[in-house]
RNA sequence: UGGGGCGUAGCCAAGCGGUAAGGCAGCGGACUUUGGAUCCGCCAUUCGCAGGUUCGAAUCCUGCCGCCCCAGCCA
């Protein structure tokens, strides 16, 4: 199909293969092991594999690499399917499992033995390690390496029949104990491991290793390009060995291609570490909105579109890299700027009384839902004598360039009037500001003919008697360090103690009464927020997806540094 | 000391012998009833380093340096 402008080295390879007529149709696969939840690193692989298939008019399979029952579970297969679907990809009826091929794999292993290319080894795990040699010294051949085909056949069948203890024997490929590539030093193909498999139950007590199962699964499914991460690069000769030495009846030979996995700043990506965060209670679960898991990002409010866009932008290459999380944040902002309706919410309320506004008057002001998109319409927002503004938006003794509310100063209330601060009321004991008294200028009503004055600052607000109470959860990076796993220290030493801040006294505009879990909004001047599933009939809970870009925060930082 | 990879801006990343794309971040400025958005401009005389080939090298050759991965009966 489209052989135009390859955007990465994998497309170059595919274009070349197509030009040489090595393959007719492109077929990829996404092969997760159902032993944990998917994270954004997997999203990169999913987008790559499904994306290439789509781009070349081919297909992409979803295949669970379930060859180790001790670590795998149906819980994970369901979660993985949900995540892939949510990201926007469809594997149609091509949902496969390596375990679907266990019979075939066994048969192929038997054939390998008959061909004199595999043998049953009685060495213990420790002995196998010793015989393997080291990185710099060659290995030694096992004393069992030259058993007769008949004996191997008999032993392997008895392994399958459960006659031997777990770990007492393995089937090994007969390749080269002196190879510089440790993977080629007679790799283990099958091990004995009792345990109930989530799909095959107790049918098997021997399970194939990844290096044997993966190339066979690929070949059986007609995969043309088997894309995996860099650490499998030195498994490629073994992958090819299996493809070439096993008696397959398919004629297309899959090709393994390796790319660099994603690393994201200010977080961790390994399943082991993520699991640790969950199990030790540093986060509330796999779907904690601070987690880089797909389920965490979903709950946080990230859109699938923004994640796909991110995956497009980071590119695909072979150098180990660390992508700045700011790019991910940029991608959601860009997406949500287009689609999120704007709404007013005061996170840290400060009461403002407009002294010259009639006590019992209420005006319903017209407010646009998205200034960039008039087609998103307008809504009515109630305005009255008592309102809340953001505590940060008032300062008694304002610094330079602060153009919000301060004594004797004027600001515009978004969609409403210009108000002027007349008086500050403080708590007599604590000195805390409890209320600000203002006056408004009736000539300045938004949209009216008399509204001609301009002021520097515009604030968001909510009418006190109309406001809804809400809880807002503010999230920050999970780790304070760009790379928490750097310099050998425990990554948990760099957990950000302020990664979650819960605000329980927030006031939001009444139109949010109908907000439902999953809905996303822009809280004017604050950021993008998503309704959390913890929301109940009488309690609104919002997650901050990402803040808006904050020029004022930057100015403040500069002022502090002076 | 073996094998496999990778080095282009603060972070990603194109580039494939014809004179360094693009994005993020950053910095300036315009506009603005979101300090948002938008717009406009700046941001690598040089591609890890050193030699060589060539009219011409990030691209080809040689040598060095640095970083990552591999010694699971995990994937």
CSV table of C-alpha atoms in Angstrom, one decimal, chain A residues 69 98-107 156-163 190-208:
chain,number,residue,atom,x,y,z
A,69,UNK,CA,1.3,-20.3,34.3
A,98,UNK,CA,0.6,-19.0,22.7
A,99,UNK,CA,-1.1,-21.7,24.7
A,100,UNK,CA,-3.3,-22.4,21.7
A,101,UNK,CA,-0.2,-23.8,20.1
A,102,UNK,CA,1.1,-26.1,22.9
A,103,UNK,CA,0.2,-29.3,21.0
A,104,UNK,CA,1.9,-28.1,17.9
A,105,UNK,CA,4.9,-26.9,19.8
A,106,UNK,CA,5.2,-30.3,21.5
A,107,UNK,CA,5.1,-32.0,18.1
A,156,UNK,CA,10.8,-36.1,26.7
A,157,UNK,CA,7.5,-38.0,26.5
A,158,UNK,CA,7.9,-39.0,30.1
A,159,UNK,CA,8.5,-35.4,31.0
A,160,UNK,CA,5.3,-34.6,29.4
A,161,UNK,CA,3.5,-37.4,31.2
A,162,UNK,CA,4.5,-36.0,34.5
A,163,UNK,CA,6.9,-38.8,35.5
A,190,UNK,CA,11.0,-26.8,27.7
A,191,UNK,CA,10.9,-27.0,31.4
A,192,UNK,CA,8.8,-29.1,33.8
A,193,UNK,CA,6.5,-26.8,35.8
A,194,UNK,CA,3.4,-28.0,37.5
A,195,UNK,CA,0.7,-25.4,38.1
A,196,UNK,CA,-2.7,-24.7,36.7
A,197,UNK,CA,-2.6,-22.7,33.5
A,198,UNK,CA,-5.4,-20.1,33.1
A,199,UNK,CA,-6.4,-21.6,29.8
A,200,UNK,CA,-5.1,-25.2,29.5
A,201,UNK,CA,-5.7,-26.0,33.1
A,202,UNK,CA,-3.7,-29.1,34.2
A,203,UNK,CA,-3.3,-30.6,30.8
A,204,UNK,CA,0.5,-29.8,30.7
A,205,UNK,CA,3.3,-30.0,33.2
A,206,UNK,CA,5.9,-29.0,30.7
A,207,UNK,CA,5.9,-25.5,29.2
A,208,UNK,CA,7.8,-24.1,26.3
